[in-house]
Amino acid sequence: MSNRLVCICNMVSEQEIINELKKGALDATDIQYATRAGTSCGKCLMTIDQIIEEYQATQPQDQQGKLNF
């Protein structure tokens, strides 16, 4: 994780996005609502999606949600 600026228009850093993911944000829409990142010009949306994918890949999978028949 770094403190690089992801959304220049709204001055949102990667760390701010990670913090929102830790609070429960699930997708780019949640990030946009919480931080306004990606709501102006939209050029950072692909980067936001990449950050979300990388973060979710590092999280343990919820085994409760899986049903074995």
mmCIF file with all atom_site columns, N, CA and C in Angstrom:
data_model
loop_
_atom_site.group_PDB
_atom_site.id
_atom_site.type_symbol
_atom_site.label_atom_id
_atom_site.label_alt_id
_atom_site.label_comp_id
_atom_site.label_asym_id
_atom_site.label_entity_id
_atom_site.label_seq_id
_atom_site.pdbx_PDB_ins_code
_atom_site.Cartn_x
_atom_site.Cartn_y
_atom_site.Cartn_z
_atom_site.occupancy
_atom_site.B_iso_or_equiv
_atom_site.pdbx_formal_charge
_atom_site.auth_seq_id
_atom_site.auth_comp_id
_atom_site.auth_asym_id
_atom_site.auth_atom_id
_atom_site.pdbx_PDB_model_num
ATOM 1   N N  . MET A 1 1  ? 0.842   -1.182  0.000   1.00 0.00 ? 1  MET A N  1
ATOM 2   C CA . MET A 1 1  ? 0.000   0.000   0.000   1.00 0.00 ? 1  MET A CA 1
ATOM 3   C C  . MET A 1 1  ? 0.881   1.238   0.000   1.00 0.00 ? 1  MET A C  1
ATOM 4   N N  . SER A 1 2  ? 0.391   2.210   -0.708  1.00 0.00 ? 2  SER A N  1
ATOM 5   C CA . SER A 1 2  ? 1.135   3.458   -0.735  1.00 0.00 ? 2  SER A CA 1
ATOM 6   C C  . SER A 1 2  ? 0.180   4.615   -0.506  1.00 0.00 ? 2  SER A C  1
ATOM 7   N N  . ASN A 1 3  ? 0.749   5.763   -0.367  1.00 0.00 ? 3  ASN A N  1
ATOM 8   C CA . ASN A 1 3  ? -0.051  6.959   -0.175  1.00 0.00 ? 3  ASN A CA 1
ATOM 9   C C  . ASN A 1 3  ? -0.101  7.760   -1.469  1.00 0.00 ? 3  ASN A C  1
ATOM 10  N N  . ARG A 1 4  ? 0.034   7.057   -2.617  1.00 0.00 ? 4  ARG A N  1
ATOM 11  C CA . ARG A 1 4  ? 0.002   7.750   -3.906  1.00 0.00 ? 4  ARG A CA 1
ATOM 12  C C  . ARG A 1 4  ? -1.382  8.328   -4.148  1.00 0.00 ? 4  ARG A C  1
ATOM 13  N N  . LEU A 1 5  ? -1.406  9.409   -4.881  1.00 0.00 ? 5  LEU A N  1
ATOM 14  C CA . LEU A 1 5  ? -2.654  10.070  -5.224  1.00 0.00 ? 5  LEU A CA 1
ATOM 15  C C  . LEU A 1 5  ? -3.304  9.324   -6.381  1.00 0.00 ? 5  LEU A C  1
ATOM 16  N N  . VAL A 1 6  ? -4.493  8.824   -6.179  1.00 0.00 ? 6  VAL A N  1
ATOM 17  C CA . VAL A 1 6  ? -5.213  8.061   -7.206  1.00 0.00 ? 6  VAL A CA 1
ATOM 18  C C  . VAL A 1 6  ? -6.141  8.992   -7.982  1.00 0.00 ? 6  VAL A C  1
ATOM 19  N N  . CYS A 1 7  ? -6.902  9.791   -7.280  1.00 0.00 ? 7  CYS A N  1
ATOM 20  C CA . CYS A 1 7  ? -7.847  10.721  -7.901  1.00 0.00 ? 7  CYS A CA 1
ATOM 21  C C  . CYS A 1 7  ? -7.330  12.139  -7.709  1.00 0.00 ? 7  CYS A C  1
ATOM 22  N N  . ILE A 1 8  ? -6.785  12.692  -8.782  1.00 0.00 ? 8  ILE A N  1
ATOM 23  C CA . ILE A 1 8  ? -6.225  14.040  -8.706  1.00 0.00 ? 8  ILE A CA 1
ATOM 24  C C  . ILE A 1 8  ? -7.334  15.077  -8.560  1.00 0.00 ? 8  ILE A C  1
ATOM 25  N N  . CYS A 1 9  ? -8.446  14.877  -9.236  1.00 0.00 ? 9  CYS A N  1
ATOM 26  C CA . CYS A 1 9  ? -9.543  15.847  -9.198  1.00 0.00 ? 9  CYS A CA 1
ATOM 27  C C  . CYS A 1 9  ? -10.060 16.083  -7.774  1.00 0.00 ? 9  CYS A C  1
ATOM 28  N N  . ASN A 1 10 ? -10.164 14.997  -7.007  1.00 0.00 ? 10 ASN A N  1
ATOM 29  C CA . ASN A 1 10 ? -10.730 15.095  -5.656  1.00 0.00 ? 10 ASN A CA 1
ATOM 30  C C  . ASN A 1 10 ? -9.713  14.814  -4.556  1.00 0.00 ? 10 ASN A C  1
ATOM 31  N N  . MET A 1 11 ? -8.431  14.719  -4.956  1.00 0.00 ? 11 MET A N  1
ATOM 32  C CA . MET A 1 11 ? -7.328  14.551  -4.004  1.00 0.00 ? 11 MET A CA 1
ATOM 33  C C  . MET A 1 11 ? -7.531  13.347  -3.082  1.00 0.00 ? 11 MET A C  1
ATOM 34  N N  . VAL A 1 12 ? -7.775  12.186  -3.677  1.00 0.00 ? 12 VAL A N  1
ATOM 35  C CA . VAL A 1 12 ? -8.003  10.963  -2.910  1.00 0.00 ? 12 VAL A CA 1
ATOM 36  C C  . VAL A 1 12 ? -6.809  10.040  -3.108  1.00 0.00 ? 12 VAL A C  1
ATOM 37  N N  . SER A 1 13 ? -6.231  9.598   -2.015  1.00 0.00 ? 13 SER A N  1
ATOM 38  C CA . SER A 1 13 ? -5.053  8.732   -2.069  1.00 0.00 ? 13 SER A CA 1
ATOM 39  C C  . SER A 1 13 ? -5.460  7.257   -2.060  1.00 0.00 ? 13 SER A C  1
ATOM 40  N N  . GLU A 1 14 ? -4.504  6.418   -2.408  1.00 0.00 ? 14 GLU A N  1
ATOM 41  C CA . GLU A 1 14 ? -4.728  4.973   -2.363  1.00 0.00 ? 14 GLU A CA 1
ATOM 42  C C  . GLU A 1 14 ? -5.049  4.540   -0.937  1.00 0.00 ? 14 GLU A C  1
ATOM 43  N N  . GLN A 1 15 ? -4.382  5.132   0.037   1.00 0.00 ? 15 GLN A N  1
ATOM 44  C CA . GLN A 1 15 ? -4.618  4.763   1.431   1.00 0.00 ? 15 GLN A CA 1
ATOM 45  C C  . GLN A 1 15 ? -6.055  5.071   1.852   1.00 0.00 ? 15 GLN A C  1
ATOM 46  N N  . GLU A 1 16 ? -6.614  6.177   1.376   1.00 0.00 ? 16 GLU A N  1
ATOM 47  C CA . GLU A 1 16 ? -8.002  6.504   1.698   1.00 0.00 ? 16 GLU A CA 1
ATOM 48  C C  . GLU A 1 16 ? -8.955  5.456   1.116   1.00 0.00 ? 16 GLU A C  1
ATOM 49  N N  . ILE A 1 17 ? -8.653  4.980   -0.087  1.00 0.00 ? 17 ILE A N  1
ATOM 50  C CA . ILE A 1 17 ? -9.476  3.950   -0.711  1.00 0.00 ? 17 ILE A CA 1
ATOM 51  C C  . ILE A 1 17 ? -9.380  2.649   0.086   1.00 0.00 ? 17 ILE A C  1
ATOM 52  N N  . ILE A 1 18 ? -8.159  2.277   0.474   1.00 0.00 ? 18 ILE A N  1
ATOM 53  C CA . ILE A 1 18 ? -7.954  1.066   1.283   1.00 0.00 ? 18 ILE A CA 1
ATOM 54  C C  . ILE A 1 18 ? -8.713  1.187   2.609   1.00 0.00 ? 18 ILE A C  1
ATOM 55  N N  . ASN A 1 19 ? -8.669  2.357   3.220   1.00 0.00 ? 19 ASN A N  1
ATOM 56  C CA . ASN A 1 19 ? -9.383  2.556   4.484   1.00 0.00 ? 19 ASN A CA 1
ATOM 57  C C  . ASN A 1 19 ? -10.882 2.327   4.316   1.00 0.00 ? 19 ASN A C  1
ATOM 58  N N  . GLU A 1 20 ? -11.447 2.791   3.213   1.00 0.00 ? 20 GLU A N  1
ATOM 59  C CA . GLU A 1 20 ? -12.878 2.580   2.963   1.00 0.00 ? 20 GLU A CA 1
ATOM 60  C C  . GLU A 1 20 ? -13.185 1.105   2.708   1.00 0.00 ? 20 GLU A C  1
ATOM 61  N N  . LEU A 1 21 ? -12.270 0.413   2.039   1.00 0.00 ? 21 LEU A N  1
ATOM 62  C CA . LEU A 1 21 ? -12.452 -1.028  1.832   1.00 0.00 ? 21 LEU A CA 1
ATOM 63  C C  . LEU A 1 21 ? -12.441 -1.757  3.164   1.00 0.00 ? 21 LEU A C  1
ATOM 64  N N  . LYS A 1 22 ? -11.569 -1.347  4.068   1.00 0.00 ? 22 LYS A N  1
ATOM 65  C CA . LYS A 1 22 ? -11.512 -1.960  5.394   1.00 0.00 ? 22 LYS A CA 1
ATOM 66  C C  . LYS A 1 22 ? -12.792 -1.701  6.184   1.00 0.00 ? 22 LYS A C  1
ATOM 67  N N  . LYS A 1 23 ? -13.445 -0.578  5.909   1.00 0.00 ? 23 LYS A N  1
ATOM 68  C CA . LYS A 1 23 ? -14.693 -0.241  6.587   1.00 0.00 ? 23 LYS A CA 1
ATOM 69  C C  . LYS A 1 23 ? -15.887 -0.983  6.000   1.00 0.00 ? 23 LYS A C  1
ATOM 70  N N  . GLY A 1 24 ? -15.680 -1.634  4.833   1.00 0.00 ? 24 GLY A N  1
ATOM 71  C CA . GLY A 1 24 ? -16.765 -2.421  4.270   1.00 0.00 ? 24 GLY A CA 1
ATOM 72  C C  . GLY A 1 24 ? -17.183 -2.071  2.855   1.00 0.00 ? 24 GLY A C  1
ATOM 73  N N  . ALA A 1 25 ? -16.533 -1.096  2.229   1.00 0.00 ? 25 ALA A N  1
ATOM 74  C CA . ALA A 1 25 ? -16.851 -0.777  0.837   1.00 0.00 ? 25 ALA A CA 1
ATOM 75  C C  . ALA A 1 25 ? -16.585 -2.010  -0.023  1.00 0.00 ? 25 ALA A C  1
ATOM 76  N N  . LEU A 1 26 ? -17.468 -2.281  -0.990  1.00 0.00 ? 26 LEU A N  1
ATOM 77  C CA . LEU A 1 26 ? -17.360 -3.489  -1.788  1.00 0.00 ? 26 LEU A CA 1
ATOM 78  C C  . LEU A 1 26 ? -16.993 -3.239  -3.244  1.00 0.00 ? 26 LEU A C  1
ATOM 79  N N  . ASP A 1 27 ? -17.282 -2.037  -3.740  1.00 0.00 ? 27 ASP A N  1
ATOM 80  C CA . ASP A 1 27 ? -17.044 -1.775  -5.151  1.00 0.00 ? 27 ASP A CA 1
ATOM 81  C C  . ASP A 1 27 ? -16.746 -0.294  -5.384  1.00 0.00 ? 27 ASP A C  1
ATOM 82  N N  . ALA A 1 28 ? -16.534 0.062   -6.658  1.00 0.00 ? 28 ALA A N  1
ATOM 83  C CA . ALA A 1 28 ? -16.176 1.438   -7.009  1.00 0.00 ? 28 ALA A CA 1
ATOM 84  C C  . ALA A 1 28 ? -17.280 2.421   -6.626  1.00 0.00 ? 28 ALA A C  1
ATOM 85  N N  . THR A 1 29 ? -18.520 1.994   -6.702  1.00 0.00 ? 29 THR A N  1
ATOM 86  C CA . THR A 1 29 ? -19.633 2.873   -6.322  1.00 0.00 ? 29 THR A CA 1
ATOM 87  C C  . THR A 1 29 ? -19.551 3.242   -4.847  1.00 0.00 ? 29 THR A C  1
ATOM 88  N N  . ASP A 1 30 ? -19.243 2.273   -4.007  1.00 0.00 ? 30 ASP A N  1
ATOM 89  C CA . ASP A 1 30 ? -19.072 2.539   -2.573  1.00 0.00 ? 30 ASP A CA 1
ATOM 90  C C  . ASP A 1 30 ? -17.917 3.512   -2.341  1.00 0.00 ? 30 ASP A C  1
ATOM 91  N N  . ILE A 1 31 ? -16.822 3.316   -3.076  1.00 0.00 ? 31 ILE A N  1
ATOM 92  C CA . ILE A 1 31 ? -15.654 4.195   -2.943  1.00 0.00 ? 31 ILE A CA 1
ATOM 93  C C  . ILE A 1 31 ? -16.018 5.607   -3.397  1.00 0.00 ? 31 ILE A C  1
ATOM 94  N N  . GLN A 1 32 ? -16.738 5.713   -4.502  1.00 0.00 ? 32 GLN A N  1
ATOM 95  C CA . GLN A 1 32 ? -17.148 7.024   -4.999  1.00 0.00 ? 32 GLN A CA 1
ATOM 96  C C  . GLN A 1 32 ? -18.016 7.747   -3.974  1.00 0.00 ? 32 GLN A C  1
ATOM 97  N N  . TYR A 1 33 ? -18.944 7.035   -3.402  1.00 0.00 ? 33 TYR A N  1
ATOM 98  C CA . TYR A 1 33 ? -19.839 7.627   -2.413  1.00 0.00 ? 33 TYR A CA 1
ATOM 99  C C  . TYR A 1 33 ? -19.073 8.109   -1.184  1.00 0.00 ? 33 TYR A C  1
ATOM 100 N N  . ALA A 1 34 ? -18.122 7.315   -0.734  1.00 0.00 ? 34 ALA A N  1
ATOM 101 C CA . ALA A 1 34 ? -17.400 7.634   0.504   1.00 0.00 ? 34 ALA A CA 1
ATOM 102 C C  . ALA A 1 34 ? -16.321 8.689   0.316   1.00 0.00 ? 34 ALA A C  1
ATOM 103 N N  . THR A 1 35 ? -15.658 8.692   -0.859  1.00 0.00 ? 35 THR A N  1
ATOM 104 C CA . THR A 1 35 ? -14.490 9.570   -1.022  1.00 0.00 ? 35 THR A CA 1
ATOM 105 C C  . THR A 1 35 ? -14.613 10.587  -2.148  1.00 0.00 ? 35 THR A C  1
ATOM 106 N N  . ARG A 1 36 ? -15.580 10.412  -3.036  1.00 0.00 ? 36 ARG A N  1
ATOM 107 C CA . ARG A 1 36 ? -15.767 11.205  -4.251  1.00 0.00 ? 36 ARG A CA 1
ATOM 108 C C  . ARG A 1 36 ? -14.717 10.892  -5.319  1.00 0.00 ? 36 ARG A C  1
ATOM 109 N N  . ALA A 1 37 ? -13.851 9.914   -5.078  1.00 0.00 ? 37 ALA A N  1
ATOM 110 C CA . ALA A 1 37 ? -12.861 9.510   -6.083  1.00 0.00 ? 37 ALA A CA 1
ATOM 111 C C  . ALA A 1 37 ? -13.591 8.974   -7.306  1.00 0.00 ? 37 ALA A C  1
ATOM 112 N N  . GLY A 1 38 ? -13.195 9.415   -8.482  1.00 0.00 ? 38 GLY A N  1
ATOM 113 C CA . GLY A 1 38 ? -13.790 8.937   -9.713  1.00 0.00 ? 38 GLY A CA 1
ATOM 114 C C  . GLY A 1 38 ? -15.096 9.599   -10.091 1.00 0.00 ? 38 GLY A C  1
ATOM 115 N N  . THR A 1 39 ? -15.511 10.625  -9.372  1.00 0.00 ? 39 THR A N  1
ATOM 116 C CA . THR A 1 39 ? -16.796 11.264  -9.664  1.00 0.00 ? 39 THR A CA 1
ATOM 117 C C  . THR A 1 39 ? -16.663 12.510  -10.528 1.00 0.00 ? 39 THR A C  1
ATOM 118 N N  . SER A 1 40 ? -15.455 12.935  -10.817 1.00 0.00 ? 40 SER A N  1
ATOM 119 C CA . SER A 1 40 ? -15.288 14.130  -11.652 1.00 0.00 ? 40 SER A CA 1
ATOM 120 C C  . SER A 1 40 ? -14.998 13.731  -13.092 1.00 0.00 ? 40 SER A C  1
ATOM 121 N N  . CYS A 1 41 ? -13.749 13.478  -13.421 1.00 0.00 ? 41 CYS A N  1
ATOM 122 C CA . CYS A 1 41 ? -13.415 13.144  -14.811 1.00 0.00 ? 41 CYS A CA 1
ATOM 123 C C  . CYS A 1 41 ? -13.492 11.648  -15.088 1.00 0.00 ? 41 CYS A C  1
ATOM 124 N N  . GLY A 1 42 ? -13.338 10.814  -14.066 1.00 0.00 ? 42 GLY A N  1
ATOM 125 C CA . GLY A 1 42 ? -13.461 9.371   -14.222 1.00 0.00 ? 42 GLY A CA 1
ATOM 126 C C  . GLY A 1 42 ? -12.214 8.648   -14.699 1.00 0.00 ? 42 GLY A C  1
ATOM 127 N N  . LYS A 1 43 ? -11.122 9.356   -14.923 1.00 0.00 ? 43 LYS A N  1
ATOM 128 C CA . LYS A 1 43 ? -9.905  8.711   -15.420 1.00 0.00 ? 43 LYS A CA 1
ATOM 129 C C  . LYS A 1 43 ? -9.308  7.723   -14.433 1.00 0.00 ? 43 LYS A C  1
ATOM 130 N N  . CYS A 1 44 ? -9.623  7.852   -13.173 1.00 0.00 ? 44 CYS A N  1
ATOM 131 C CA . CYS A 1 44 ? -9.024  6.992   -12.151 1.00 0.00 ? 44 CYS A CA 1
ATOM 132 C C  . CYS A 1 44 ? -9.856  5.742   -11.862 1.00 0.00 ? 44 CYS A C  1
ATOM 133 N N  . LEU A 1 45 ? -10.994 5.582   -12.504 1.00 0.00 ? 45 LEU A N  1
ATOM 134 C CA . LEU A 1 45 ? -11.875 4.448   -12.189 1.00 0.00 ? 45 LEU A CA 1
ATOM 135 C C  . LEU A 1 45 ? -11.213 3.095   -12.408 1.00 0.00 ? 45 LEU A C  1
ATOM 136 N N  . MET A 1 46 ? -10.401 2.966   -13.449 1.00 0.00 ? 46 MET A N  1
ATOM 137 C CA . MET A 1 46 ? -9.707  1.694   -13.671 1.00 0.00 ? 46 MET A CA 1
ATOM 138 C C  . MET A 1 46 ? -8.718  1.418   -12.546 1.00 0.00 ? 46 MET A C  1
ATOM 139 N N  . THR A 1 47 ? -8.046  2.457   -12.077 1.00 0.00 ? 47 THR A N  1
ATOM 140 C CA . THR A 1 47 ? -7.103  2.293   -10.967 1.00 0.00 ? 47 THR A CA 1
ATOM 141 C C  . THR A 1 47 ? -7.840  1.917   -9.695  1.00 0.00 ? 47 THR A C  1
ATOM 142 N N  . ILE A 1 48 ? -8.972  2.534   -9.459  1.00 0.00 ? 48 ILE A N  1
ATOM 143 C CA . ILE A 1 48 ? -9.783  2.212   -8.286  1.00 0.00 ? 48 ILE A CA 1
ATOM 144 C C  . ILE A 1 48 ? -10.208 0.748   -8.343  1.00 0.00 ? 48 ILE A C  1
ATOM 145 N N  . ASP A 1 49 ? -10.658 0.295   -9.518  1.00 0.00 ? 49 ASP A N  1
ATOM 146 C CA . ASP A 1 49 ? -11.044 -1.111  -9.676  1.00 0.00 ? 49 ASP A CA 1
ATOM 147 C C  . ASP A 1 49 ? -9.872  -2.050  -9.398  1.00 0.00 ? 49 ASP A C  1
ATOM 148 N N  . GLN A 1 50 ? -8.681  -1.684  -9.838  1.00 0.00 ? 50 GLN A N  1
ATOM 149 C CA . GLN A 1 50 ? -7.490  -2.506  -9.590  1.00 0.00 ? 50 GLN A CA 1
ATOM 150 C C  . GLN A 1 50 ? -7.177  -2.572  -8.099  1.00 0.00 ? 50 GLN A C  1
ATOM 151 N N  . ILE A 1 51 ? -7.275  -1.456  -7.416  1.00 0.00 ? 51 ILE A N  1
ATOM 152 C CA . ILE A 1 51 ? -7.012  -1.422  -5.975  1.00 0.00 ? 51 ILE A CA 1
ATOM 153 C C  . ILE A 1 51 ? -8.013  -2.321  -5.250  1.00 0.00 ? 51 ILE A C  1
ATOM 154 N N  . ILE A 1 52 ? -9.280  -2.249  -5.653  1.00 0.00 ? 52 ILE A N  1
ATOM 155 C CA . ILE A 1 52 ? -10.318 -3.082  -5.046  1.00 0.00 ? 52 ILE A CA 1
ATOM 156 C C  . ILE A 1 52 ? -10.018 -4.560  -5.269  1.00 0.00 ? 52 ILE A C  1
ATOM 157 N N  . GLU A 1 53 ? -9.678  -4.936  -6.504  1.00 0.00 ? 53 GLU A N  1
ATOM 158 C CA . GLU A 1 53 ? -9.364  -6.337  -6.817  1.00 0.00 ? 53 GLU A CA 1
ATOM 159 C C  . GLU A 1 53 ? -8.174  -6.831  -6.002  1.00 0.00 ? 53 GLU A C  1
ATOM 160 N N  . GLU A 1 54 ? -7.118  -6.033  -5.928  1.00 0.00 ? 54 GLU A N  1
ATOM 161 C CA . GLU A 1 54 ? -5.926  -6.424  -5.173  1.00 0.00 ? 54 GLU A CA 1
ATOM 162 C C  . GLU A 1 54 ? -6.251  -6.577  -3.694  1.00 0.00 ? 54 GLU A C  1
ATOM 163 N N  . TYR A 1 55 ? -7.045  -5.662  -3.160  1.00 0.00 ? 55 TYR A N  1
ATOM 164 C CA . TYR A 1 55 ? -7.407  -5.728  -1.751  1.00 0.00 ? 55 TYR A CA 1
ATOM 165 C C  . TYR A 1 55 ? -8.243  -6.975  -1.473  1.00 0.00 ? 55 TYR A C  1
ATOM 166 N N  . GLN A 1 56 ? -9.255  -7.220  -2.310  1.00 0.00 ? 56 GLN A N  1
ATOM 167 C CA . GLN A 1 56 ? -10.133 -8.361  -2.101  1.00 0.00 ? 56 GLN A CA 1
ATOM 168 C C  . GLN A 1 56 ? -9.392  -9.684  -2.251  1.00 0.00 ? 56 GLN A C  1
ATOM 169 N N  . ALA A 1 57 ? -8.372  -9.724  -3.103  1.00 0.00 ? 57 ALA A N  1
ATOM 170 C CA . ALA A 1 57 ? -7.592  -10.952 -3.292  1.00 0.00 ? 57 ALA A CA 1
ATOM 171 C C  . ALA A 1 57 ? -6.787  -11.300 -2.045  1.00 0.00 ? 57 ALA A C  1
ATOM 172 N N  . THR A 1 58 ? -6.500  -10.316 -1.202  1.00 0.00 ? 58 THR A N  1
ATOM 173 C CA . THR A 1 58 ? -5.707  -10.563 -0.001  1.00 0.00 ? 58 THR A CA 1
ATOM 174 C C  . THR A 1 58 ? -6.561  -10.904 1.214   1.00 0.00 ? 58 THR A C  1
ATOM 175 N N  . GLN A 1 59 ? -7.887  -10.801 1.060   1.00 0.00 ? 59 GLN A N  1
ATOM 176 C CA . GLN A 1 59 ? -8.782  -11.044 2.185   1.00 0.00 ? 59 GLN A CA 1
ATOM 177 C C  . GLN A 1 59 ? -9.195  -12.505 2.237   1.00 0.00 ? 59 GLN A C  1
ATOM 178 N N  . PRO A 1 60 ? -9.337  -13.062 3.431   1.00 0.00 ? 60 PRO A N  1
ATOM 179 C CA . PRO A 1 60 ? -9.785  -14.456 3.548   1.00 0.00 ? 60 PRO A CA 1
ATOM 180 C C  . PRO A 1 60 ? -11.211 -14.602 3.023   1.00 0.00 ? 60 PRO A C  1
ATOM 181 N N  . GLN A 1 61 ? -11.478 -15.732 2.402   1.00 0.00 ? 61 GLN A N  1
ATOM 182 C CA . GLN A 1 61 ? -12.804 -16.002 1.860   1.00 0.00 ? 61 GLN A CA 1
ATOM 183 C C  . GLN A 1 61 ? -13.734 -16.452 2.979   1.00 0.00 ? 61 GLN A C  1
ATOM 184 N N  . ASP A 1 62 ? -14.973 -16.011 2.918   1.00 0.00 ? 62 ASP A N  1
ATOM 185 C CA . ASP A 1 62 ? -15.979 -16.371 3.909   1.00 0.00 ? 62 ASP A CA 1
ATOM 186 C C  . ASP A 1 62 ? -16.491 -17.775 3.616   1.00 0.00 ? 62 ASP A C  1
ATOM 187 N N  . GLN A 1 63 ? -16.128 -18.728 4.440   1.00 0.00 ? 63 GLN A N  1
ATOM 188 C CA . GLN A 1 63 ? -16.538 -20.110 4.247   1.00 0.00 ? 63 GLN A CA 1
ATOM 189 C C  . GLN A 1 63 ? -17.990 -20.336 4.660   1.00 0.00 ? 63 GLN A C  1
ATOM 190 N N  . GLN A 1 64 ? -18.551 -19.453 5.460   1.00 0.00 ? 64 GLN A N  1
ATOM 191 C CA . GLN A 1 64 ? -19.944 -19.573 5.886   1.00 0.00 ? 64 GLN A CA 1
ATOM 192 C C  . GLN A 1 64 ? -20.896 -19.456 4.713   1.00 0.00 ? 64 GLN A C  1
ATOM 193 N N  . GLY A 1 65 ? -20.519 -18.664 3.710   1.00 0.00 ? 65 GLY A N  1
ATOM 194 C CA . GLY A 1 65 ? -21.402 -18.430 2.575   1.00 0.00 ? 65 GLY A CA 1
ATOM 195 C C  . GLY A 1 65 ? -21.467 -19.600 1.610   1.00 0.00 ? 65 GLY A C  1
ATOM 196 N N  . LYS A 1 66 ? -20.579 -20.563 1.745   1.00 0.00 ? 66 LYS A N  1
ATOM 197 C CA . LYS A 1 66 ? -20.539 -21.703 0.824   1.00 0.00 ? 66 LYS A CA 1
ATOM 198 C C  . LYS A 1 66 ? -21.340 -22.856 1.407   1.00 0.00 ? 66 LYS A C  1
ATOM 199 N N  . LEU A 1 67 ? -22.178 -23.440 0.574   1.00 0.00 ? 67 LEU A N  1
ATOM 200 C CA . LEU A 1 67 ? -22.952 -24.593 1.011   1.00 0.00 ? 67 LEU A CA 1
ATOM 201 C C  . LEU A 1 67 ? -22.429 -25.835 0.309   1.00 0.00 ? 67 LEU A C  1
ATOM 202 N N  . ASN A 1 68 ? -22.190 -26.865 1.062   1.00 0.00 ? 68 ASN A N  1
ATOM 203 C CA . ASN A 1 68 ? -21.743 -28.144 0.488   1.00 0.00 ? 68 ASN A CA 1
ATOM 204 C C  . ASN A 1 68 ? -22.891 -29.142 0.553   1.00 0.00 ? 68 ASN A C  1
ATOM 205 N N  . PHE A 1 69 ? -23.322 -29.592 -0.594  1.00 0.00 ? 69 PHE A N  1
ATOM 206 C CA . PHE A 1 69 ? -24.421 -30.550 -0.642  1.00 0.00 ? 69 PHE A CA 1
ATOM 207 C C  . PHE A 1 69 ? -23.899 -31.915 -0.976  1.00 0.00 ? 69 PHE A C  1
#
